[in-house]
Amino acid sequence: MSRTPEQLIIRGGQTLQGEVTISGAKNAALPLLCAALLTDEPIVLRNVPRLQDVRTMLQLLSHMGVQTRHDADGTVHLHAQSLGQPEAPYDLVRSMRASILALGPLMARIGYAKVALPGGCAIGSRPVDQHIRGLQAMGAETVIEHGNIIATLPHDAERLQGARITTDMVTVTGTENLLMAAVLAEGETILANAAQEPEIIDLAEMLIAMGARIEGHGTGIIRIQGVERLHGCDHSVVADRIEAGTFLCAVAATGGDVLLKGARGKHLGAVLEKLRDMGVSIECLDTGIRVSSPGAASGKLLAQSLRTTEYPGFPTDMQAQFMALNCVVQGPSTIAETIFENRFMHVSELIRLGARIQTDGKVAVVEGGALLSGAEVSSTDLRASACLVIAGLVAQGQTCVSELHHLDRGYDNIEAKLRSLGANIERHQACAAS
């Protein structure tokens, strides 16, 4: 008997007040979990969010032979003492593209990896050729057979060799994969055109705590001096800047005053700048970020145009949430998406709620000041789901959001956090819009 899909029922119109703790970052936790493959000593990771993607990654690591345990307080214990199955099978990879992050550490640790090609992605293609070319530059021999990437060391090589690698594009997972491969390679590796995201910095800091020698992380050029082995460590996952940004947009739209505990303002520069220009009050504190807003209904907030680009520019993972906000504040705006080709799939669902948006390729023109009304809507990807939640928080009447498996990939119990701030939001097996 099939189980009825879960849905969120949101009754809009409530302001948000109070404080909420921002979870550890999914996009940091996944490569950190894979970094445990680099050592035969125990690893302790703290502040790991309880998300579907994290569960999938732990399942993948367990399949390889890693001992794993995820405690209720968010602490994960990992011990990759032996790797009996250095493979990432398709049934796991297809549900989470970040499984490709096992490729680099497996090659560095044991000189062999078999990882299924990730396949398609709802928001657009994410080619892994940069990962493969980087490993080849370090001496790996690679073939693609039966949908798998198989990487091995030459018969006369004991370790990967340091190399200068310049990727054709800025790639976050590519930078992470090659960084993990390089820490155990022989000699110096230089990663040019490297991604600069805070999640890269967090990974590098964990690797350094394990004994790696890394400089330049957080810049476009990372230098790694390979070492013979790494040891265990105890590391805490950085706060999720995208979850923090989602709450910032929610408070801006509904109005209210909220402290986002643990959020780091320095990781959200482009988002905070847009919100301040809009008329939202932002205060960066040692304990987090405090946001206060008169709300979209006040008529005092002005829409802001934006263009997504690589960090430290405006993040593509915040485009959908900001579009929902621009729909309800005053004035027109233009949103240009430069990272993924299919990241406007939430537009049709926002229009169902009453938004006024026109798209032309990778550009969306939003007419602000819309009075949204509740309806049944369906999530199409992770950030689209958050966008629809924000829209539901300000819509009149009842909004029902379905396909919550997207939301659960990246937000740790978001409805409970919003409810603690005063939102009228519940998760149920079935609902109908009023």
Tab-separated table of C-alpha atoms in Angstrom:
chain	number	residue	atom	x	y	z
A	1	MET	CA	0.000	0.000	0.000
A	2	SER	CA	1.492	3.332	-1.050
A	3	ARG	CA	1.945	6.086	1.503
A	4	THR	CA	0.200	9.400	0.931
A	5	PRO	CA	2.782	12.088	0.111
A	6	GLU	CA	3.343	14.715	2.762
A	7	GLN	CA	2.351	18.327	2.143
A	8	LEU	CA	2.705	21.636	3.925
A	9	ILE	CA	-0.394	23.666	4.809
A	10	ILE	CA	0.420	27.353	5.230
A	11	ARG	CA	-2.089	30.010	6.282
A	12	GLY	CA	-0.466	33.316	5.463
A	13	GLY	CA	-0.512	36.718	7.082
A	14	GLN	CA	1.489	36.130	10.273
A	15	THR	CA	4.537	38.237	11.121
A	16	LEU	CA	7.645	36.409	12.344
A	17	GLN	CA	9.134	37.170	15.761
A	18	GLY	CA	11.767	35.611	17.988
A	19	GLU	CA	14.971	33.696	17.360
A	20	VAL	CA	15.895	30.550	15.480
A	21	THR	CA	19.118	28.547	15.227
A	22	ILE	CA	20.520	28.077	11.730
A	23	SER	CA	21.510	24.479	11.006
A	24	GLY	CA	24.842	23.295	9.677
A	25	ALA	CA	25.255	23.728	5.932
A	26	LYS	CA	24.244	20.810	3.721
A	27	ASN	CA	26.690	21.932	1.033
A	28	ALA	CA	29.501	21.893	3.595
A	29	ALA	CA	28.490	18.692	5.372
A	30	LEU	CA	28.499	16.489	2.263
A	31	PRO	CA	32.168	17.034	1.273
A	32	LEU	CA	33.183	16.931	4.953
A	33	LEU	CA	31.589	13.493	5.250
A	34	CYS	CA	33.519	12.334	2.182
A	35	ALA	CA	36.747	13.667	3.687
A	36	ALA	CA	36.490	10.874	6.268
A	37	LEU	CA	37.546	8.518	3.435
A	38	LEU	CA	41.019	10.089	3.525
A	39	THR	CA	42.069	8.575	6.859
A	40	ASP	CA	41.831	5.290	8.733
A	41	GLU	CA	41.385	7.188	12.011
A	42	PRO	CA	38.036	8.223	13.570
A	43	ILE	CA	36.405	11.508	12.540
A	44	VAL	CA	33.841	13.465	14.574
A	45	LEU	CA	31.652	15.997	12.759
A	46	ARG	CA	29.385	18.276	14.774
A	47	ASN	CA	26.414	20.423	13.739
A	48	VAL	CA	25.535	18.052	10.884
A	49	PRO	CA	21.963	18.714	9.663
A	50	ARG	CA	19.455	15.867	9.657
A	51	LEU	CA	18.607	15.938	5.944
A	52	GLN	CA	17.802	13.393	3.271
A	53	ASP	CA	21.035	14.162	1.398
A	54	VAL	CA	23.053	13.572	4.576
A	55	ARG	CA	21.284	10.252	5.146
A	56	THR	CA	22.025	9.246	1.563
A	57	MET	CA	25.710	10.168	1.924
A	58	LEU	CA	25.983	8.174	5.163
A	59	GLN	CA	24.347	5.246	3.390
A	60	LEU	CA	26.904	5.551	0.585
A	61	LEU	CA	29.826	5.669	3.023
A	62	SER	CA	28.445	2.661	4.906
A	63	HIS	CA	28.243	0.795	1.591
A	64	MET	CA	31.982	1.455	1.136
A	65	GLY	CA	32.778	0.045	4.562
A	66	VAL	CA	32.816	3.204	6.692
A	67	GLN	CA	31.424	2.900	10.218
A	68	THR	CA	28.869	5.699	10.663
A	69	ARG	CA	26.600	6.991	13.431
A	70	HIS	CA	24.445	10.140	13.415
A	71	ASP	CA	23.451	11.161	16.956
A	72	ALA	CA	20.310	13.102	17.816
A	73	ASP	CA	22.368	16.197	18.675
A	74	GLY	CA	23.725	16.412	15.104
A	75	THR	CA	27.084	14.756	15.832
A	76	VAL	CA	28.292	12.235	13.252
A	77	HIS	CA	30.968	9.637	14.040
A	78	LEU	CA	32.868	8.172	11.070
A	79	HIS	CA	35.618	5.563	10.895
A	80	ALA	CA	36.945	4.510	7.479
A	81	GLN	CA	39.400	1.980	8.846
A	82	SER	CA	38.925	-0.269	5.818
A	83	LEU	CA	37.249	0.338	2.474
A	84	GLY	CA	35.993	-2.964	1.187
A	85	GLN	CA	33.711	-1.486	-1.501
A	86	PRO	CA	35.312	1.665	-2.981
A	87	GLU	CA	32.335	2.181	-5.266
A	88	ALA	CA	29.381	4.594	-5.515
A	89	PRO	CA	26.561	2.679	-7.223
A	90	TYR	CA	23.982	4.351	-9.438
A	91	ASP	CA	21.014	3.665	-7.147
A	92	LEU	CA	22.611	6.005	-4.579
A	93	VAL	CA	24.253	8.475	-6.968
A	94	ARG	CA	21.047	9.157	-8.902
A	95	SER	CA	19.310	10.401	-5.754
A	96	MET	CA	22.171	12.752	-4.821
A	97	ARG	CA	24.671	14.139	-7.296
A	98	ALA	CA	27.089	15.043	-4.488
A	99	SER	CA	28.051	11.346	-4.419
A	100	ILE	CA	30.662	12.312	-7.039
A	101	LEU	CA	32.622	13.776	-4.089
A	102	ALA	CA	33.773	10.251	-3.208
A	103	LEU	CA	35.895	10.144	-6.367
A	104	GLY	CA	38.783	12.360	-5.222
A	105	PRO	CA	39.306	10.983	-1.704
A	106	LEU	CA	39.067	7.357	-2.860
A	107	MET	CA	41.756	7.957	-5.486
A	108	ALA	CA	43.941	9.727	-2.927
A	109	ARG	CA	43.541	7.047	-0.246
A	110	ILE	CA	43.604	3.753	-2.173
A	111	GLY	CA	44.255	4.642	-5.826
A	112	TYR	CA	40.977	3.245	-7.106
A	113	ALA	CA	37.416	4.519	-7.439
A	114	LYS	CA	34.287	3.465	-9.285
A	115	VAL	CA	31.570	6.111	-9.224
A	116	ALA	CA	28.379	6.066	-11.263
A	117	LEU	CA	27.838	9.052	-13.547
A	118	PRO	CA	25.259	11.298	-11.856
A	119	GLY	CA	22.981	11.717	-14.876
A	120	GLY	CA	20.535	14.591	-15.322
A	121	CYS	CA	19.456	17.259	-12.859
A	122	ALA	CA	16.172	19.165	-12.735
A	123	ILE	CA	17.778	22.612	-12.657
A	124	GLY	CA	20.288	21.922	-15.438
A	125	SER	CA	23.394	20.015	-16.406
A	126	ARG	CA	26.304	19.787	-13.990
A	127	PRO	CA	29.138	18.211	-15.983
A	128	VAL	CA	31.758	16.213	-14.111
A	129	ASP	CA	34.377	16.422	-16.867
A	130	GLN	CA	36.345	18.990	-14.830
A	131	HIS	CA	36.699	16.449	-11.999
A	132	ILE	CA	37.955	13.798	-14.421
A	133	ARG	CA	40.413	16.104	-16.219
A	134	GLY	CA	41.844	17.262	-12.918
A	135	LEU	CA	42.461	13.712	-11.728
A	136	GLN	CA	44.021	12.863	-15.086
A	137	ALA	CA	46.409	15.813	-14.657
A	138	MET	CA	47.433	14.223	-11.347
A	139	GLY	CA	48.239	10.936	-13.058
A	140	ALA	CA	44.978	9.010	-12.760
A	141	GLU	CA	43.895	6.729	-15.567
A	142	THR	CA	40.158	6.997	-16.163
A	143	VAL	CA	37.601	5.212	-18.296
A	144	ILE	CA	33.831	5.421	-18.512
A	145	GLU	CA	32.215	1.993	-18.711
A	146	HIS	CA	28.577	1.010	-18.347
A	147	GLY	CA	27.681	4.411	-16.882
A	148	ASN	CA	30.520	4.426	-14.339
A	149	ILE	CA	33.669	6.521	-13.937
A	150	ILE	CA	36.501	4.103	-13.143
A	151	ALA	CA	39.719	5.747	-11.989
A	152	THR	CA	42.966	3.933	-11.186
A	153	LEU	CA	46.632	4.680	-10.660
A	154	PRO	CA	49.177	3.495	-13.258
A	155	HIS	CA	50.864	0.203	-12.297
A	156	ASP	CA	54.163	1.967	-11.534
A	157	ALA	CA	52.615	4.721	-9.326
A	158	GLU	CA	51.921	4.570	-5.611
A	159	ARG	CA	50.256	8.001	-5.250
A	160	LEU	CA	48.671	10.733	-7.282
A	161	GLN	CA	51.158	13.377	-8.425
A	162	GLY	CA	50.889	17.080	-7.724
A	163	ALA	CA	49.975	19.230	-10.732
A	164	ARG	CA	48.787	22.673	-11.747
A	165	ILE	CA	45.091	22.395	-12.616
A	166	THR	CA	43.074	25.194	-14.180
A	167	THR	CA	39.407	24.311	-14.585
A	168	ASP	CA	37.481	25.637	-17.577
A	169	MET	CA	34.795	26.970	-15.246
A	170	VAL	CA	34.412	27.704	-11.568
A	171	THR	CA	33.043	24.487	-10.067
A	172	VAL	CA	32.380	24.032	-6.356
A	173	THR	CA	32.236	20.234	-6.273
A	174	GLY	CA	35.131	20.078	-8.726
A	175	THR	CA	37.261	22.242	-6.434
A	176	GLU	CA	36.273	20.108	-3.429
A	177	ASN	CA	37.002	16.823	-5.198
A	178	LEU	CA	40.412	17.915	-6.468
A	179	LEU	CA	41.306	19.510	-3.134
A	180	MET	CA	40.657	16.205	-1.361
A	181	ALA	CA	42.603	14.311	-4.008
A	182	ALA	CA	45.582	16.671	-3.731
A	183	VAL	CA	46.111	16.499	0.046
A	184	LEU	CA	47.610	12.986	-0.231
A	185	ALA	CA	49.287	13.477	-3.621
A	186	GLU	CA	53.059	13.602	-3.983
A	187	GLY	CA	54.366	17.166	-4.321
A	188	GLU	CA	52.543	20.457	-4.852
A	189	THR	CA	49.151	20.900	-6.467
A	190	ILE	CA	47.842	24.293	-7.555
A	191	LEU	CA	44.125	24.669	-8.180
A	192	ALA	CA	43.556	27.731	-10.364
A	193	ASN	CA	40.105	29.189	-11.069
A	194	ALA	CA	39.059	27.566	-7.776
A	195	ALA	CA	35.651	28.159	-6.217
A	196	GLN	CA	35.729	30.530	-3.247
A	197	GLU	CA	32.553	29.587	-1.354
A	198	PRO	CA	32.555	29.397	2.472
A	199	GLU	CA	31.944	25.663	2.114
A	200	ILE	CA	35.341	25.352	0.378
A	201	ILE	CA	36.957	27.168	3.292
A	202	ASP	CA	35.210	24.873	5.786
A	203	LEU	CA	36.470	21.777	3.959
A	204	ALA	CA	40.018	23.132	3.808
A	205	GLU	CA	39.964	23.947	7.525
A	206	MET	CA	38.868	20.411	8.350
A	207	LEU	CA	41.582	18.941	6.115
A	208	ILE	CA	44.173	21.176	7.796
A	209	ALA	CA	42.944	19.889	11.177
A	210	MET	CA	43.594	16.385	9.788
A	211	GLY	CA	47.194	17.324	8.933
A	212	ALA	CA	46.879	18.643	5.374
A	213	ARG	CA	48.990	21.578	4.145
A	214	ILE	CA	46.755	24.050	2.297
A	215	GLU	CA	47.039	27.760	1.518
A	216	GLY	CA	44.824	30.164	-0.397
A	217	HIS	CA	41.445	28.537	0.322
A	218	GLY	CA	38.755	31.171	-0.126
A	219	THR	CA	40.643	32.674	-3.097
A	220	GLY	CA	40.808	31.711	-6.760
A	221	ILE	CA	44.168	29.935	-6.339
A	222	ILE	CA	44.636	27.147	-3.773
A	223	ARG	CA	48.064	25.621	-3.099
A	224	ILE	CA	48.321	22.152	-1.574
A	225	GLN	CA	51.516	20.435	-0.426
A	226	GLY	CA	50.746	16.735	-0.348
A	227	VAL	CA	51.399	14.712	2.804
A	228	GLU	CA	51.773	10.946	3.224
A	229	ARG	CA	48.844	10.442	5.597
A	230	LEU	CA	46.104	12.266	7.451
A	231	HIS	CA	44.788	11.675	10.970
A	232	GLY	CA	41.398	12.013	12.599
A	233	CYS	CA	39.856	15.261	13.820
A	234	ASP	CA	36.865	16.854	15.541
A	235	HIS	CA	35.219	19.529	13.367
A	236	SER	CA	31.986	21.541	13.442
A	237	VAL	CA	30.078	22.217	10.203
A	238	VAL	CA	29.705	25.897	9.289
A	239	ALA	CA	26.207	27.430	9.518
A	240	ASP	CA	24.078	27.153	6.369
A	241	ARG	CA	24.167	30.528	4.609
A	242	ILE	CA	21.350	29.493	2.251
A	243	GLU	CA	19.037	28.507	5.110
A	244	ALA	CA	19.910	31.822	6.751
A	245	GLY	CA	19.180	33.662	3.500
A	246	THR	CA	15.842	31.865	3.187
A	247	PHE	CA	14.798	33.038	6.659
A	248	LEU	CA	15.994	36.554	5.837
A	249	CYS	CA	13.672	36.633	2.822
A	250	ALA	CA	10.799	35.155	4.831
A	251	VAL	CA	11.067	37.830	7.541
A	252	ALA	CA	11.470	40.565	4.921
A	253	ALA	CA	8.241	39.434	3.225
A	254	THR	CA	6.074	38.841	6.300
A	255	GLY	CA	7.456	41.589	8.505
A	256	GLY	CA	8.789	41.077	11.995
A	257	ASP	CA	11.999	40.912	13.990
A	258	VAL	CA	14.079	37.723	14.173
A	259	LEU	CA	17.568	36.748	15.362
A	260	LEU	CA	19.149	34.053	13.200
A	261	LYS	CA	21.478	32.419	15.713
A	262	GLY	CA	24.774	31.167	14.304
A	263	ALA	CA	24.331	32.819	10.884
A	264	ARG	CA	27.461	34.534	9.554
A	265	GLY	CA	26.936	37.876	7.861
A	266	LYS	CA	30.299	37.724	6.089
A	267	HIS	CA	29.024	34.721	4.102
A	268	LEU	CA	25.940	36.572	2.831
A	269	GLY	CA	27.342	39.864	1.621
A	270	ALA	CA	25.512	40.069	-1.720
A	271	VAL	CA	22.182	38.966	-0.213
A	272	LEU	CA	22.423	41.386	2.711
A	273	GLU	CA	23.249	44.246	0.349
A	274	LYS	CA	20.107	43.604	-1.723
A	275	LEU	CA	17.926	43.356	1.383
A	276	ARG	CA	19.280	46.599	2.824
A	277	ASP	CA	18.715	48.354	-0.505
A	278	MET	CA	15.159	47.021	-0.388
A	279	GLY	CA	14.573	48.683	2.983
A	280	VAL	CA	15.100	45.737	5.359
A	281	SER	CA	17.086	46.336	8.551
A	282	ILE	CA	20.025	43.951	8.972
A	283	GLU	CA	22.399	43.817	11.962
A	284	CYS	CA	25.358	41.429	11.959
A	285	LEU	CA	26.221	40.337	15.510
A	286	ASP	CA	28.720	37.965	17.072
A	287	THR	CA	25.822	35.626	17.832
A	288	GLY	CA	24.192	35.765	14.404
A	289	ILE	CA	22.166	38.078	12.158
A	290	ARG	CA	19.214	40.157	13.343
A	291	VAL	CA	16.655	41.059	10.682
A	292	SER	CA	13.660	43.377	11.061
A	293	SER	CA	11.234	44.410	8.366
A	294	PRO	CA	7.955	46.304	8.030
A	295	GLY	CA	6.809	43.554	5.660
A	296	ALA	CA	5.684	43.618	2.053
A	297	ALA	CA	2.151	44.694	3.032
A	298	SER	CA	3.512	47.998	4.378
A	299	GLY	CA	4.326	49.210	0.872
A	300	LYS	CA	7.694	50.463	2.155
A	301	LEU	CA	9.953	47.812	0.587
A	302	LEU	CA	11.271	48.294	-2.957
A	303	ALA	CA	12.070	45.432	-5.343
A	304	GLN	CA	15.709	44.846	-6.292
A	305	SER	CA	17.062	43.471	-9.555
A	306	LEU	CA	19.818	40.878	-9.379
A	307	ARG	CA	22.110	38.645	-11.416
A	308	THR	CA	23.305	35.333	-10.044
A	309	THR	CA	26.991	34.541	-10.292
A	310	GLU	CA	29.757	32.643	-8.513
A	311	TYR	CA	30.624	33.522	-4.914
A	312	PRO	CA	31.027	36.197	-3.659
A	313	GLY	CA	28.297	37.323	-6.080
A	314	PHE	CA	24.586	36.744	-5.574
A	315	PRO	CA	24.105	32.970	-5.104
A	316	THR	CA	21.962	30.972	-7.511
A	317	ASP	CA	20.674	29.068	-4.475
A	318	MET	CA	18.966	32.294	-3.285
A	319	GLN	CA	17.439	33.317	-6.619
A	320	ALA	CA	14.077	31.591	-6.144
A	321	GLN	CA	13.560	32.870	-2.588
A	322	PHE	CA	14.390	36.431	-3.631
A	323	MET	CA	12.018	36.156	-6.583
A	324	ALA	CA	9.170	35.307	-4.191
A	325	LEU	CA	10.082	38.402	-2.177
A	326	ASN	CA	10.259	40.623	-5.262
A	327	CYS	CA	6.765	39.465	-6.248
A	328	VAL	CA	5.164	41.033	-3.165
A	329	VAL	CA	7.233	44.202	-2.556
A	330	GLN	CA	6.778	47.381	-4.581
A	331	GLY	CA	8.148	48.033	-8.062
A	332	PRO	CA	9.456	46.044	-11.028
A	333	SER	CA	12.629	43.961	-11.001
A	334	THR	CA	14.723	41.879	-13.358
A	335	ILE	CA	16.317	38.600	-12.309
A	336	ALA	CA	19.055	37.097	-14.488
A	337	GLU	CA	20.073	33.473	-13.840
A	338	THR	CA	23.567	32.767	-15.174
A	339	ILE	CA	24.467	29.481	-13.433
A	340	PHE	CA	21.780	26.918	-14.351
A	341	GLU	CA	19.600	26.862	-17.441
A	342	ASN	CA	16.404	25.453	-15.885
A	343	ARG	CA	16.164	27.365	-12.639
A	344	PHE	CA	12.908	29.229	-13.334
A	345	MET	CA	10.630	26.215	-12.901
A	346	HIS	CA	9.118	27.814	-9.798
A	347	VAL	CA	7.754	30.708	-11.878
A	348	SER	CA	4.637	28.841	-13.024
A	349	GLU	CA	3.844	27.873	-9.420
A	350	LEU	CA	4.271	31.465	-8.205
A	351	ILE	CA	1.906	32.579	-10.965
A	352	ARG	CA	-0.679	30.122	-9.595
A	353	LEU	CA	-0.513	32.102	-6.359
A	354	GLY	CA	-1.051	35.394	-8.202
A	355	ALA	CA	2.478	36.535	-8.994
A	356	ARG	CA	3.087	38.574	-12.150
A	357	ILE	CA	6.230	37.276	-13.853
A	358	GLN	CA	7.386	37.002	-17.435
A	359	THR	CA	10.423	34.999	-18.496
A	360	ASP	CA	12.637	35.142	-21.555
A	361	GLY	CA	15.348	32.499	-21.485
A	362	LYS	CA	17.482	33.101	-18.408
A	363	VAL	CA	15.841	36.440	-17.535
A	364	ALA	CA	12.678	36.948	-15.496
A	365	VAL	CA	10.841	40.272	-15.214
A	366	VAL	CA	8.810	40.563	-12.031
A	367	GLU	CA	6.024	43.098	-11.514
A	368	GLY	CA	5.937	43.708	-7.781
A	369	GLY	CA	3.069	44.500	-5.470
A	370	ALA	CA	1.134	41.290	-6.154
A	371	LEU	CA	-1.538	40.257	-3.635
A	372	LEU	CA	-0.968	36.537	-3.482
A	373	SER	CA	-3.810	34.147	-2.687
A	374	GLY	CA	-3.439	30.593	-1.437
A	375	ALA	CA	-3.527	27.662	-3.822
A	376	GLU	CA	-2.123	24.173	-4.282
A	377	VAL	CA	1.434	24.334	-5.623
A	378	SER	CA	4.142	21.773	-6.280
A	379	SER	CA	7.886	21.995	-5.622
A	380	THR	CA	10.174	21.330	-8.578
A	381	ASP	CA	13.567	21.502	-6.856
A	382	LEU	CA	15.120	22.269	-3.479
A	383	ARG	CA	15.223	26.067	-3.598
A	384	ALA	CA	11.929	26.299	-5.500
A	385	SER	CA	10.282	24.593	-2.537
A	386	ALA	CA	11.635	27.267	-0.159
A	387	CYS	CA	10.432	29.970	-2.551
A	388	LEU	CA	6.878	28.574	-2.402
A	389	VAL	CA	6.983	28.426	1.399
A	390	ILE	CA	7.910	32.133	1.517
A	391	ALA	CA	5.100	32.962	-0.917
A	392	GLY	CA	2.653	30.950	1.191
A	393	LEU	CA	3.642	32.859	4.327
A	394	VAL	CA	2.360	36.115	2.799
A	395	ALA	CA	-0.504	34.779	0.645
A	396	GLN	CA	-4.117	35.286	1.694
A	397	GLY	CA	-5.857	32.078	2.720
A	398	GLN	CA	-4.365	28.605	2.590
A	399	THR	CA	-1.436	27.421	0.489
A	400	CYS	CA	-0.659	23.740	0.093
A	401	VAL	CA	2.909	22.841	-0.970
A	402	SER	CA	3.522	19.302	-2.232
A	403	GLU	CA	6.571	17.293	-3.357
A	404	LEU	CA	8.295	17.942	-0.034
A	405	HIS	CA	11.122	15.500	-0.754
A	406	HIS	CA	12.800	18.444	-2.472
A	407	LEU	CA	12.477	20.618	0.645
A	408	ASP	CA	13.716	17.851	2.926
A	409	ARG	CA	16.926	17.535	0.925
A	410	GLY	CA	18.168	20.891	2.215
A	411	TYR	CA	16.129	22.193	5.157
A	412	ASP	CA	16.208	20.602	8.600
A	413	ASN	CA	12.607	20.727	9.915
A	414	ILE	CA	11.916	24.161	8.437
A	415	GLU	CA	8.223	24.120	9.343
A	416	ALA	CA	8.985	23.667	13.065
A	417	LYS	CA	11.455	26.564	12.946
A	418	LEU	CA	8.941	28.829	11.201
A	419	ARG	CA	6.185	27.769	13.595
A	420	SER	CA	8.407	28.741	16.544
A	421	LEU	CA	8.542	32.241	15.042
A	422	GLY	CA	4.739	32.515	14.784
A	423	ALA	CA	4.031	31.152	11.313
A	424	ASN	CA	0.852	29.119	10.775
A	425	ILE	CA	2.394	26.129	9.020
A	426	GLU	CA	1.905	22.399	9.466
A	427	ARG	CA	2.927	19.186	7.713
A	428	HIS	CA	0.148	16.733	6.896
A	429	GLN	CA	-0.527	13.687	4.780
A	430	ALA	CA	-3.079	15.502	2.630
A	431	CYS	CA	-4.554	18.959	2.287
A	432	ALA	CA	-6.820	21.005	0.034
A	433	ALA	CA	-6.594	24.706	-0.674
A	434	SER	CA	-9.475	26.757	0.688
